[in-house]
PDB file of C-alpha atoms and ligand atoms in Angstrom:
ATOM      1  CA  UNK A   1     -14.738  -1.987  11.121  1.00 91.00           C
ATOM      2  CA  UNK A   2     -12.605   0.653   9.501  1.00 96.00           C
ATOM      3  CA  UNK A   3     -12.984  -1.374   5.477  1.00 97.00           C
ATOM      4  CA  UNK A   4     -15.050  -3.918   4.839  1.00 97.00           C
ATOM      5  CA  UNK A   5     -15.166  -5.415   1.305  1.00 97.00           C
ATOM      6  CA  UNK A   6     -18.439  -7.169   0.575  1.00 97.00           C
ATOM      7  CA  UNK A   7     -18.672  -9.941  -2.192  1.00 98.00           C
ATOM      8  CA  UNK A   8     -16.084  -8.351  -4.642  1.00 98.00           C
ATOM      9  CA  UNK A   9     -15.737  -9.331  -8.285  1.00 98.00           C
ATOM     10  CA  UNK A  10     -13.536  -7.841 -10.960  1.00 98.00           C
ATOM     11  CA  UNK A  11     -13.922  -9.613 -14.472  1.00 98.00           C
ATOM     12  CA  UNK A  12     -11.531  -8.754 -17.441  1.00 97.00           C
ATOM     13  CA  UNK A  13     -13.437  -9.790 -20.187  1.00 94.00           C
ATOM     14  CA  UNK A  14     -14.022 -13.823 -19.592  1.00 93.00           C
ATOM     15  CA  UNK A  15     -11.304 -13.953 -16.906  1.00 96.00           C
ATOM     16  CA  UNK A  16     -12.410 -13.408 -13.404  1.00 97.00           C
ATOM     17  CA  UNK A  17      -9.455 -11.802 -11.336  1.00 98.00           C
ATOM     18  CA  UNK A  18     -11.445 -11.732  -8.391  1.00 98.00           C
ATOM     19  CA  UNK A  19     -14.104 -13.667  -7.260  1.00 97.00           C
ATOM     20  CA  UNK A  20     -16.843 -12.864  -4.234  1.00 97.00           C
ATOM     21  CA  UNK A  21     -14.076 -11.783  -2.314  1.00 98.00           C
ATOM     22  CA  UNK A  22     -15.138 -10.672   1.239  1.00 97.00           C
ATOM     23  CA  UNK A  23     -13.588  -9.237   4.394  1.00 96.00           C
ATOM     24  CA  UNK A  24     -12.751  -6.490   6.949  1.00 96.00           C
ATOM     25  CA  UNK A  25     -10.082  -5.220   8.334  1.00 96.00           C
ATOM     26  CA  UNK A  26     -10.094  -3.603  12.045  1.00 95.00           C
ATOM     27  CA  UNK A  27      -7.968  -0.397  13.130  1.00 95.00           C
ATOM     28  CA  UNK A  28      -4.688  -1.174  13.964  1.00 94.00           C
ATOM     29  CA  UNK A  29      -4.518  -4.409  12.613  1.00 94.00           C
ATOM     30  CA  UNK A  30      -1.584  -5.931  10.193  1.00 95.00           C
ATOM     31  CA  UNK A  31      -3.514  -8.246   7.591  1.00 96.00           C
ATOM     32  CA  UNK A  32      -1.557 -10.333   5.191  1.00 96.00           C
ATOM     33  CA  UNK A  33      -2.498 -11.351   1.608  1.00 96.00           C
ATOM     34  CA  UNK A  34      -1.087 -15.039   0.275  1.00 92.00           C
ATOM     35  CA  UNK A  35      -1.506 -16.318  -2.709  1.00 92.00           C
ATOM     36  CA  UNK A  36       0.401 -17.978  -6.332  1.00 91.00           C
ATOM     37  CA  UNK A  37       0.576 -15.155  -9.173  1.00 92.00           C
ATOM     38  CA  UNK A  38      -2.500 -14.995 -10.427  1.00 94.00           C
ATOM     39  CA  UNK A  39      -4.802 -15.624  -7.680  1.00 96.00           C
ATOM     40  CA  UNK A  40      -5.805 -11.650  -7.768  1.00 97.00           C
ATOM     41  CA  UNK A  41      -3.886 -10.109  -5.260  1.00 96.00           C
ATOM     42  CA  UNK A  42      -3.070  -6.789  -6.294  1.00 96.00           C
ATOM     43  CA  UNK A  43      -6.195  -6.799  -8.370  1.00 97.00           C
ATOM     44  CA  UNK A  44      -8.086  -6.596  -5.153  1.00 97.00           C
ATOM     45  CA  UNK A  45      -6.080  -4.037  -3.846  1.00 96.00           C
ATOM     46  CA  UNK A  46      -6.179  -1.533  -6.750  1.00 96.00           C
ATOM     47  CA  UNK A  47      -9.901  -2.064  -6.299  1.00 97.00           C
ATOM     48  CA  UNK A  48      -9.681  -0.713  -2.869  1.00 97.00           C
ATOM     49  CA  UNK A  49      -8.028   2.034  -4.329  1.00 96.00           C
ATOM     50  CA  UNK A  50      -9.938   2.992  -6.375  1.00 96.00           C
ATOM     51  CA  UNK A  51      -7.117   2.453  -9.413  1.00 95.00           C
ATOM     52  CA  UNK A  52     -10.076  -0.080 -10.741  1.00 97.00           C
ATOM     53  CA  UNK A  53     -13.718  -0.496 -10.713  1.00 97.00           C
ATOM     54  CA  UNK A  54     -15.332  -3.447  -9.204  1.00 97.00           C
ATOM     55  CA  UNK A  55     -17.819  -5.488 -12.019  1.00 98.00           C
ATOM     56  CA  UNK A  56     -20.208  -6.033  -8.503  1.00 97.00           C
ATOM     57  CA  UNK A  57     -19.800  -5.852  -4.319  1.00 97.00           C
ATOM     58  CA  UNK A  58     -19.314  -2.916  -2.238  1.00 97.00           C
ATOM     59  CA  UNK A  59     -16.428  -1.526  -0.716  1.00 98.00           C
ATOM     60  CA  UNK A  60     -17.318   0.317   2.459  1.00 98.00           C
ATOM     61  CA  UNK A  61     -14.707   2.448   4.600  1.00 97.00           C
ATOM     62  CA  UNK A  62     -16.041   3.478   8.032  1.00 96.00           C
ATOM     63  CA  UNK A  63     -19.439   2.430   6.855  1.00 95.00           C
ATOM     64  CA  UNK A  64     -19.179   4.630   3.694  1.00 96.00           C
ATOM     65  CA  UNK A  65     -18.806   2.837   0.248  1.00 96.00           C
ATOM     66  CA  UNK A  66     -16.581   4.097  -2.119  1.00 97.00           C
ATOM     67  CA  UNK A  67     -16.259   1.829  -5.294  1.00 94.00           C
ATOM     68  CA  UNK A  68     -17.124   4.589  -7.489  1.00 94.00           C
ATOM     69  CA  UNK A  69     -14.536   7.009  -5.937  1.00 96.00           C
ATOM     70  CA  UNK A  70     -11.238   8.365  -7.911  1.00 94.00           C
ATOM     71  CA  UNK A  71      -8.013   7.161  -6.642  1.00 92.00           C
ATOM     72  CA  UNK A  72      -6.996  10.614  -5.542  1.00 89.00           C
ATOM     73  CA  UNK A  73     -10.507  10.585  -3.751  1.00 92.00           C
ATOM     74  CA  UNK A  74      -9.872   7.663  -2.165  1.00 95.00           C
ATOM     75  CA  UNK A  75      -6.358   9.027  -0.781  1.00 92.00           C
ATOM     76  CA  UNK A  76      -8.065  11.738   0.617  1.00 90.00           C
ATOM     77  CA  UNK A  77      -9.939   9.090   2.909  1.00 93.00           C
ATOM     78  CA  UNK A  78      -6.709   8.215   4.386  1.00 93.00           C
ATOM     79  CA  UNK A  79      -6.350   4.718   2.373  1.00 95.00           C
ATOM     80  CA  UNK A  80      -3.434   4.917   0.283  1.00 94.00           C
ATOM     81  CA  UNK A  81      -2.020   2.174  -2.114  1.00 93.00           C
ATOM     82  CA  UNK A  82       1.529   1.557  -3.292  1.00 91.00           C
ATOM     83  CA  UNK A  83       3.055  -0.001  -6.301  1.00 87.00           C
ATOM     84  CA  UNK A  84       4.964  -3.825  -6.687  1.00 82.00           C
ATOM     85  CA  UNK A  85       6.913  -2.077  -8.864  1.00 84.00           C
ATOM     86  CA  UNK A  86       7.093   1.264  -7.692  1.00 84.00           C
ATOM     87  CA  UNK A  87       7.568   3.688 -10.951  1.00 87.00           C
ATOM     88  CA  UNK A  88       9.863   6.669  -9.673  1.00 94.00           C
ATOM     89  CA  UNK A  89      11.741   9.054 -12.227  1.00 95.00           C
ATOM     90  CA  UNK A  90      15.362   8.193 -11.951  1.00 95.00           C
ATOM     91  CA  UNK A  91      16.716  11.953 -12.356  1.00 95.00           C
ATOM     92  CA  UNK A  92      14.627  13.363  -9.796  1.00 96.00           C
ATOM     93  CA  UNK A  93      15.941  13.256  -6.094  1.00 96.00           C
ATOM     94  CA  UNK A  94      14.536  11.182  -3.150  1.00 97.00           C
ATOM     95  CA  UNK A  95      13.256  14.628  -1.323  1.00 95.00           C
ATOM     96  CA  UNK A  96      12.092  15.781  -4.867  1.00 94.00           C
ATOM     97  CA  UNK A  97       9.748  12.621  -5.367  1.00 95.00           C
ATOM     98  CA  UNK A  98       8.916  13.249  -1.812  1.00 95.00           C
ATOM     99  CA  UNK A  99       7.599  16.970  -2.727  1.00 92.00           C
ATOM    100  CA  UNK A 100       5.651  15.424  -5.662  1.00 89.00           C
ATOM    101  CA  UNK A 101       4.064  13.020  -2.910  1.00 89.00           C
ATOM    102  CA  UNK A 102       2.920  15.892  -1.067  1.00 88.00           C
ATOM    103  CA  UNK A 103       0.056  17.680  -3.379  1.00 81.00           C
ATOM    104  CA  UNK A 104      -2.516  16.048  -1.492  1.00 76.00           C
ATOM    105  CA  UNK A 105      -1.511  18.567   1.518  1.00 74.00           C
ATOM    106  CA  UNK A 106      -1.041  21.118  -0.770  1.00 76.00           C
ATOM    107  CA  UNK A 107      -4.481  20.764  -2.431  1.00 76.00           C
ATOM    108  CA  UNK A 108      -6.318  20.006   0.765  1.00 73.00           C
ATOM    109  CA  UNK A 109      -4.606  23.518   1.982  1.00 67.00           C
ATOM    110  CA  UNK A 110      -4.969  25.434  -1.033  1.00 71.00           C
ATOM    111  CA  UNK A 111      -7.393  24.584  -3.167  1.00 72.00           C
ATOM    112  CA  UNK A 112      -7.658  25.883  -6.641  1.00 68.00           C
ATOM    113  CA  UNK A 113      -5.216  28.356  -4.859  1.00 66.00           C
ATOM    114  CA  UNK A 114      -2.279  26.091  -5.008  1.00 67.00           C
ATOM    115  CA  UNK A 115      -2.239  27.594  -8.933  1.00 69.00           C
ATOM    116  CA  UNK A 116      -0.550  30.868  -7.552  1.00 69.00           C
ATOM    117  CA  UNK A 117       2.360  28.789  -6.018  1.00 69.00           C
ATOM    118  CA  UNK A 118       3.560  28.351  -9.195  1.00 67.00           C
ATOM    119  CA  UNK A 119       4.912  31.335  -9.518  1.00 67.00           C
ATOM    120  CA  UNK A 120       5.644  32.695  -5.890  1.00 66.00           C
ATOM    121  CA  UNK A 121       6.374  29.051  -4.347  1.00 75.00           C
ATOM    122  CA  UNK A 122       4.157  27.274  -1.242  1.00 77.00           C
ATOM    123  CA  UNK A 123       3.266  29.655   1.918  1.00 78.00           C
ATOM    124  CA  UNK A 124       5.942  29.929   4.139  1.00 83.00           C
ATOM    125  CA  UNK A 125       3.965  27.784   7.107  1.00 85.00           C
ATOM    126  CA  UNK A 126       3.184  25.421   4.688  1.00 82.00           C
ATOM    127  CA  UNK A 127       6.901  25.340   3.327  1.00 85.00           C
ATOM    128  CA  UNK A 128       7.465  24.062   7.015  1.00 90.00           C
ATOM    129  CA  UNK A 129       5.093  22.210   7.747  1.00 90.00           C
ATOM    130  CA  UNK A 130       5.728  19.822   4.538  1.00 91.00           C
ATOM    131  CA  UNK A 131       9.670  19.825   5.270  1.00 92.00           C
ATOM    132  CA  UNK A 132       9.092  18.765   8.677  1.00 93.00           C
ATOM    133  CA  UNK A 133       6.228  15.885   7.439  1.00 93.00           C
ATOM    134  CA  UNK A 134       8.923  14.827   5.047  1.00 95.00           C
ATOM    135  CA  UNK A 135      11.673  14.599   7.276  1.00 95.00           C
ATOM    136  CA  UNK A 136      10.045  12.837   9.421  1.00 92.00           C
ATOM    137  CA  UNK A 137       8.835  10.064   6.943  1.00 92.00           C
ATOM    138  CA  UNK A 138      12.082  10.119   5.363  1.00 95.00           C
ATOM    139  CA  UNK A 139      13.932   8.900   9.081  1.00 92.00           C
ATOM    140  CA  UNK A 140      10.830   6.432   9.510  1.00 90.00           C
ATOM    141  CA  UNK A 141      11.559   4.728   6.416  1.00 91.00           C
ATOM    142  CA  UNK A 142      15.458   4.770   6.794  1.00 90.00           C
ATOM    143  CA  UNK A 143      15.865   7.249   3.718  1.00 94.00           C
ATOM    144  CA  UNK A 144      17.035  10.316   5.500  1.00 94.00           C
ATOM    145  CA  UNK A 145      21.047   9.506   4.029  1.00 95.00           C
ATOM    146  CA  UNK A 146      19.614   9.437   0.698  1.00 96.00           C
ATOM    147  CA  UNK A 147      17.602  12.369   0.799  1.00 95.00           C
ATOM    148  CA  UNK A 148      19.674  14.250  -1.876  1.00 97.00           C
ATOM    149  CA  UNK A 149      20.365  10.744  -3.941  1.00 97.00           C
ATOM    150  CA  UNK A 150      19.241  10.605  -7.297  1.00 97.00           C
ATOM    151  CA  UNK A 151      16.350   7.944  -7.331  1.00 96.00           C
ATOM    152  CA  UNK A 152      18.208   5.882 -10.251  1.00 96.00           C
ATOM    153  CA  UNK A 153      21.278   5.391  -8.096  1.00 95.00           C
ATOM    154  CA  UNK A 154      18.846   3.558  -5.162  1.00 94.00           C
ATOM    155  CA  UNK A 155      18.979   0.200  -4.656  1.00 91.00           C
ATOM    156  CA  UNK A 156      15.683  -2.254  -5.559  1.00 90.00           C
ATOM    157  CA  UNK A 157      15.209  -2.043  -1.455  1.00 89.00           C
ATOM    158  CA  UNK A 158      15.562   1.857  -1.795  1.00 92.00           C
ATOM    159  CA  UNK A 159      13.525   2.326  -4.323  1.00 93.00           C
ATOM    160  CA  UNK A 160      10.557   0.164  -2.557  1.00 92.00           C
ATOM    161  CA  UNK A 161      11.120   2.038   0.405  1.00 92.00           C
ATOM    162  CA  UNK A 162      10.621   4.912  -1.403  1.00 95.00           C
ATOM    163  CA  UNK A 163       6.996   4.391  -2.394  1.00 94.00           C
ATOM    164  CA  UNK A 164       6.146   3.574   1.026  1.00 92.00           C
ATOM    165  CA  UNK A 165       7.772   6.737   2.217  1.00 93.00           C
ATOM    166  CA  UNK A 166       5.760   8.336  -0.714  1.00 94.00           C
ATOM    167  CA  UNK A 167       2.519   6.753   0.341  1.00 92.00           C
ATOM    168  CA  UNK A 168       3.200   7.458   4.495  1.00 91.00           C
ATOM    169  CA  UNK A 169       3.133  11.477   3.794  1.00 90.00           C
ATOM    170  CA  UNK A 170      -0.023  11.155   2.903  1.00 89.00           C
ATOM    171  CA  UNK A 171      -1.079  10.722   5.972  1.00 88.00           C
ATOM    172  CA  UNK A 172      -3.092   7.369   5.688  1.00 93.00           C
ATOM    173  CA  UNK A 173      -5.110   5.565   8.076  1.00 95.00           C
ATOM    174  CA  UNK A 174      -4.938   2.191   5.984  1.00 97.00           C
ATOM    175  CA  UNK A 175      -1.701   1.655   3.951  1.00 96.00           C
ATOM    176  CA  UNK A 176      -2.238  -1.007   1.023  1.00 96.00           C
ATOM    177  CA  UNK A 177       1.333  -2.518   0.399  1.00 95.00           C
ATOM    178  CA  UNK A 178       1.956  -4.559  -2.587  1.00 94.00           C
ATOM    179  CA  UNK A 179       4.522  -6.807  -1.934  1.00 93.00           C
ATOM    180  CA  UNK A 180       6.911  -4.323  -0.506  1.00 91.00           C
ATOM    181  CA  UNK A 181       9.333  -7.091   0.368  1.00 89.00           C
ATOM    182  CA  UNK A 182       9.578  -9.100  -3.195  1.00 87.00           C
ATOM    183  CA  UNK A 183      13.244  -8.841  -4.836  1.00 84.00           C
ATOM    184  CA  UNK A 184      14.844  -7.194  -1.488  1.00 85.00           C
ATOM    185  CA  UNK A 185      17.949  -9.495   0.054  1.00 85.00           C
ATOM    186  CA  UNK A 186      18.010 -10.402   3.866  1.00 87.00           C
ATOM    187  CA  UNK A 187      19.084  -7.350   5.580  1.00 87.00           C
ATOM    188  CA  UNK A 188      16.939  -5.256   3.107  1.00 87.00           C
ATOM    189  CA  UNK A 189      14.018  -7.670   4.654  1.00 89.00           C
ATOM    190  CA  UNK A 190      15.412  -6.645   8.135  1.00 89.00           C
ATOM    191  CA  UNK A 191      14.778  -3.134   7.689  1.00 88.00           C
ATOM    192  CA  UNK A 192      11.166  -3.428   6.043  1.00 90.00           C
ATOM    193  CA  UNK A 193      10.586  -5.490   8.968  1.00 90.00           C
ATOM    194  CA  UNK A 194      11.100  -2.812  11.395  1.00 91.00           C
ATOM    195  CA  UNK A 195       9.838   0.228   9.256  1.00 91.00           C
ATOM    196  CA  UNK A 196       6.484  -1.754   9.166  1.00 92.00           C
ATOM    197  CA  UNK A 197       6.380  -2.241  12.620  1.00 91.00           C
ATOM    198  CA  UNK A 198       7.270   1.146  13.628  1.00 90.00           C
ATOM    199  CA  UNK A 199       4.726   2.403  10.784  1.00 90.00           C
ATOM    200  CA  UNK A 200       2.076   0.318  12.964  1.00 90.00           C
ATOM    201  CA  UNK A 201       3.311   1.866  16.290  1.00 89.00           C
ATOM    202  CA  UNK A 202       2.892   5.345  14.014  1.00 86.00           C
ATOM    203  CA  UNK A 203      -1.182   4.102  14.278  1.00 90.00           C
ATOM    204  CA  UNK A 204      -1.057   3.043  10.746  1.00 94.00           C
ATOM    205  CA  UNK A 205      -3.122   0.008   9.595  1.00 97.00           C
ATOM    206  CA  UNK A 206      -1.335  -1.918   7.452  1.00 96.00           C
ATOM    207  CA  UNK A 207      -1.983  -4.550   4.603  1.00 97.00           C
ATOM    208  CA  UNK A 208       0.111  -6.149   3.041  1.00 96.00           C
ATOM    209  CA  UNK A 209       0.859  -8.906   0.393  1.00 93.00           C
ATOM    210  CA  UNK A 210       3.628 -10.757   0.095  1.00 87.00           C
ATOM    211  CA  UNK A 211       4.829 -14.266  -1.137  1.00 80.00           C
ATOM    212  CA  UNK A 212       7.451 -14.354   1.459  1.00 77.00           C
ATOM    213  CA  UNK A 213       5.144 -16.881   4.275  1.00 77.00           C
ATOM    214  CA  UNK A 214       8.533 -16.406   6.512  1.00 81.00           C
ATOM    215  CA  UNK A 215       8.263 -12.353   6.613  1.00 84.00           C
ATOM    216  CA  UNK A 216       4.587 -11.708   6.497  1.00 86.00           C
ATOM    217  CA  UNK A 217       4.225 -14.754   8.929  1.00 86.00           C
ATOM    218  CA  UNK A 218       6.115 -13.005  11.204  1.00 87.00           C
ATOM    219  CA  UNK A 219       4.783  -9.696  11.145  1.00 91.00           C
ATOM    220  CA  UNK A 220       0.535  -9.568   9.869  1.00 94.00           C
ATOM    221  CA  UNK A 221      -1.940 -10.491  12.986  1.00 93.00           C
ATOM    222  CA  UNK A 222      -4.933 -12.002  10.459  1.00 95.00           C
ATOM    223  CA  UNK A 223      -4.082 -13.221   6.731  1.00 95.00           C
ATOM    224  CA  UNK A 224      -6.367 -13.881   4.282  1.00 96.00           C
ATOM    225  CA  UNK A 225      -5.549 -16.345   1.063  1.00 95.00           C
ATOM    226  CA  UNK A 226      -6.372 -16.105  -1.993  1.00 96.00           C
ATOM    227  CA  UNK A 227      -6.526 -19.007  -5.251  1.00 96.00           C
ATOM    228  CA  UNK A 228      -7.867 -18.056  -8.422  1.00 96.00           C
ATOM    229  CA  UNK A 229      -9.490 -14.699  -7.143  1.00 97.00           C
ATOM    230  CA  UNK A 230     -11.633 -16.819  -4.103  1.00 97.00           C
ATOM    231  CA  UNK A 231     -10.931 -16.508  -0.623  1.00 97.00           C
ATOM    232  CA  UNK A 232      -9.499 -20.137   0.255  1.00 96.00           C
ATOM    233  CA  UNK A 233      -8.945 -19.444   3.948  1.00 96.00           C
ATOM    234  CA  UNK A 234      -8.929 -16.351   6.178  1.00 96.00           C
ATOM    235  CA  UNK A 235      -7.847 -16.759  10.498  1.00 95.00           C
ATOM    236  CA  UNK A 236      -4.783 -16.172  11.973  1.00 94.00           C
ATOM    237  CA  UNK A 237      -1.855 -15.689  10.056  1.00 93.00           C
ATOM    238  CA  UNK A 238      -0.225 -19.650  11.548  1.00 92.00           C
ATOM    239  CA  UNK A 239      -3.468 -20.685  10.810  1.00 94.00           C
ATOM    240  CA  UNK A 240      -4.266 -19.937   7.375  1.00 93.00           C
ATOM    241  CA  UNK A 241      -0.588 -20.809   6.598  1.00 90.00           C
ATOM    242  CA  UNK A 242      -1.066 -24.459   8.128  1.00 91.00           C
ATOM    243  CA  UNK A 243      -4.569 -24.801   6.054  1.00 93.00           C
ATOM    244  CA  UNK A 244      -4.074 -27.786   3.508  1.00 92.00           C
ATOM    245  CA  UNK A 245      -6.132 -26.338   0.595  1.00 92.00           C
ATOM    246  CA  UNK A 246      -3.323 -23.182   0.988  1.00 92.00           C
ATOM    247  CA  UNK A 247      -0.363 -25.647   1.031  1.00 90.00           C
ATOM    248  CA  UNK A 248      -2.183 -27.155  -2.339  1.00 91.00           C
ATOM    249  CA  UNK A 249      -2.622 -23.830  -4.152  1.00 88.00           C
ATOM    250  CA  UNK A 250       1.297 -23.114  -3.494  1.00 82.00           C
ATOM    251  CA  UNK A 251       2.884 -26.399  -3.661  1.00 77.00           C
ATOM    252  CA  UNK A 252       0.302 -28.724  -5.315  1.00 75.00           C
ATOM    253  CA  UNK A 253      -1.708 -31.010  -3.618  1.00 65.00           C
ATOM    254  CA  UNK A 254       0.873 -34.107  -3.246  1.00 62.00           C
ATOM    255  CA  UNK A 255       2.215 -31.880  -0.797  1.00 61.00           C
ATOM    256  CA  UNK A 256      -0.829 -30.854   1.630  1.00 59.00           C
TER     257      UNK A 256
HETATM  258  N1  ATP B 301      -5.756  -5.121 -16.468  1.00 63.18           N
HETATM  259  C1  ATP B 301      -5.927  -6.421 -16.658  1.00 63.18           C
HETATM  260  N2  ATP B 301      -6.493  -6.902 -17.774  1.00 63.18           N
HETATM  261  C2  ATP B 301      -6.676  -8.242 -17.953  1.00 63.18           C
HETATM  262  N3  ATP B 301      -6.326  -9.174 -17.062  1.00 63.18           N
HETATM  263  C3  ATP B 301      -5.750  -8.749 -15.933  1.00 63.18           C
HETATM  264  C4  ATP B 301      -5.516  -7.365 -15.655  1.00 63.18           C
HETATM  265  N4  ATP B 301      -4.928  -7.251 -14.424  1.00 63.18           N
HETATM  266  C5  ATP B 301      -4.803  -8.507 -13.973  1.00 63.18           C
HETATM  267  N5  ATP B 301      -5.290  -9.400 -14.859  1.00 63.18           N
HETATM  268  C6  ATP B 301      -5.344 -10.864 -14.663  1.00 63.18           C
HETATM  269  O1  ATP B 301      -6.058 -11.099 -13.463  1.00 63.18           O
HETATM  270  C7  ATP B 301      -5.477 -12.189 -12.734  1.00 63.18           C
HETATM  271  C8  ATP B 301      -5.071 -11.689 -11.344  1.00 63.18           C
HETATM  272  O2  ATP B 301      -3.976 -10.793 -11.491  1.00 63.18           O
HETATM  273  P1  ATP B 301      -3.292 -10.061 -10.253  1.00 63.18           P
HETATM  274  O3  ATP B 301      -2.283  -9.125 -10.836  1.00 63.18           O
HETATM  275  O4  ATP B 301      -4.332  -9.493  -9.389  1.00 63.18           O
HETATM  276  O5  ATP B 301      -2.574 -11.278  -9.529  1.00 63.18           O
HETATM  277  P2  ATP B 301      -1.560 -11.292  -8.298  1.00 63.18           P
HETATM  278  O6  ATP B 301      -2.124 -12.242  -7.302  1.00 63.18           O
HETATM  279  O7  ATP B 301      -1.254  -9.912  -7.877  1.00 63.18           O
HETATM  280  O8  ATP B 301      -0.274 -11.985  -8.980  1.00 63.18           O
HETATM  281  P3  ATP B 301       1.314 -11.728  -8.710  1.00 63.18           P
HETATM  282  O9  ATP B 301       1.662 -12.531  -7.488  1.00 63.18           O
HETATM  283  O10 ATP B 301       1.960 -12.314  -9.943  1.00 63.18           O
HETATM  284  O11 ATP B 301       1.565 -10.267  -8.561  1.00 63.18           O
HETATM  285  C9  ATP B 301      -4.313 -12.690 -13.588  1.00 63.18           C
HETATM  286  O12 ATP B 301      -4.774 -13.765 -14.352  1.00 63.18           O
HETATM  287  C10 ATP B 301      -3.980 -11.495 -14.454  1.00 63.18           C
HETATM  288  O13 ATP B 301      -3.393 -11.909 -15.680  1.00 63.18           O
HETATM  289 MG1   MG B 302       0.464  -8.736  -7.877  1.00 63.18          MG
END
């Protein structure tokens, strides 16, 4: 099992986010996350992340927990989270946010070395190496047009691209997506469609949540649903999107 989460609780004061949550996910899987607002989605995945602490339950990657583990720790693992709103600076360029998404490389190459660079720029092999890694993320994610584009003149679409192609040069082995396809229109849907897949043929593991049951039905293997911060159902994505206590938390139980 590359993560498995065991018996997960986050408490804010009296309000449990999320509740004895349990799972795993395998290597080269695509799990979706359901659930209303509320029911602790990207609570539990900032937990992975190491962007919060748990209150109790472990969080073990390849065997190894790592609840207590900084964020940028945590990237280092190869498990790399990005925003539902994704907060870019609107002057800066799509291959300039890019750079900025590259100091893990640099500090995994340098070190405390990477201090020098501010004065006489990065190593000339590293200089390629990032342009090439960035390039290449850039065409993945269908950004490569935009390259030079100020981030403020993207698109909502753009912009959500933009964190993923942020979080893919990084290198991770699990990619944590928080609703990457929330406010996009149909053919923006399209694309995120195929960039996930392809990001999956890359050897990426993906999760991802989303409210959208018709696009993360089509695309995640395994789903897991969450109501009020409890797993309510877990199976196959058709599966756990047929299950009546599901159909109640989004609809109301007339419906199920
Ligand atoms: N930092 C925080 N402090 C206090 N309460 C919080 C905090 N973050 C989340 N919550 C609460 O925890 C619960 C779960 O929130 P979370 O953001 O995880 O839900 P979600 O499933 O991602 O919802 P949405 O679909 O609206 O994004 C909510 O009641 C929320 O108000
Ligand atoms: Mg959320």
């Amino acid at each position: 099992m590359l993560l498995e989460i065991q018996n997960l609780t986050k408490r804010f004061g009296g309000l449990t986010a999320v509740s004895n949550v349990s799972f795993g996910i395998e290597r080269g899987e695509i799990i979706g996350i359901f659930g209303p607002n509320g029911s602790g989605k990207t609570t539990t995945l900032s937990l992975i992340a190491g962007i919060l602490k748990p209150t109790s339950g472990a969080i073990l990657w390849k065997g190894r927990d790592i609840s207590t583990l900084t964020p940028f720790e945590v990237a280092q693992q190869g498990l790399v989270k990005t925003f539902q709103n994704p907060q870019l600076f609107p002057e800066l360029t799509v291959v300039e946010h890019m750079r900025i998404a590259c100091h893990l490389h640099i500090k995994r190459a340098l070190g405390l070395g990477r201090l020098r660079t501010l004065f006489g720029g990065l190593p000339a092999d590293l200089e390629q190496t990032l342009s090439r890694k960035i390039d290449e993320m850039l065409e993945l994610c269908r950004l490569k047009g935009q390259r030079n584009d100020e981030a403020g003149a993207l698109s909502y679409g753009g912009e959500k691209m933009l964190g993923v192609a942020m979080g893919m040069v990084c290198d991770p082995e699990l990619l944590l997506l928080d609703e990457p396809a929330s406010g996009l229109g149909h053919d923006e849907i399209t694309n995120l469609d195929a960039v996930l897949r392809d990001l999956k043929s890359h050897g990426v593991t993906l999760c991802i949540i989303d409210h959208k049951v018709g696009f993360l039905g089509r695309l995640a293997d395994r789903s897991i649903a969450l109501h009020h911060g409890a797993v309510i159902a877990t199976g196959t994505t058709a599966d756990v999107l047929a299950n009546d206590a599901v159909i109640a938390a989004y609809l109301g139980k007339k419906h199920a």
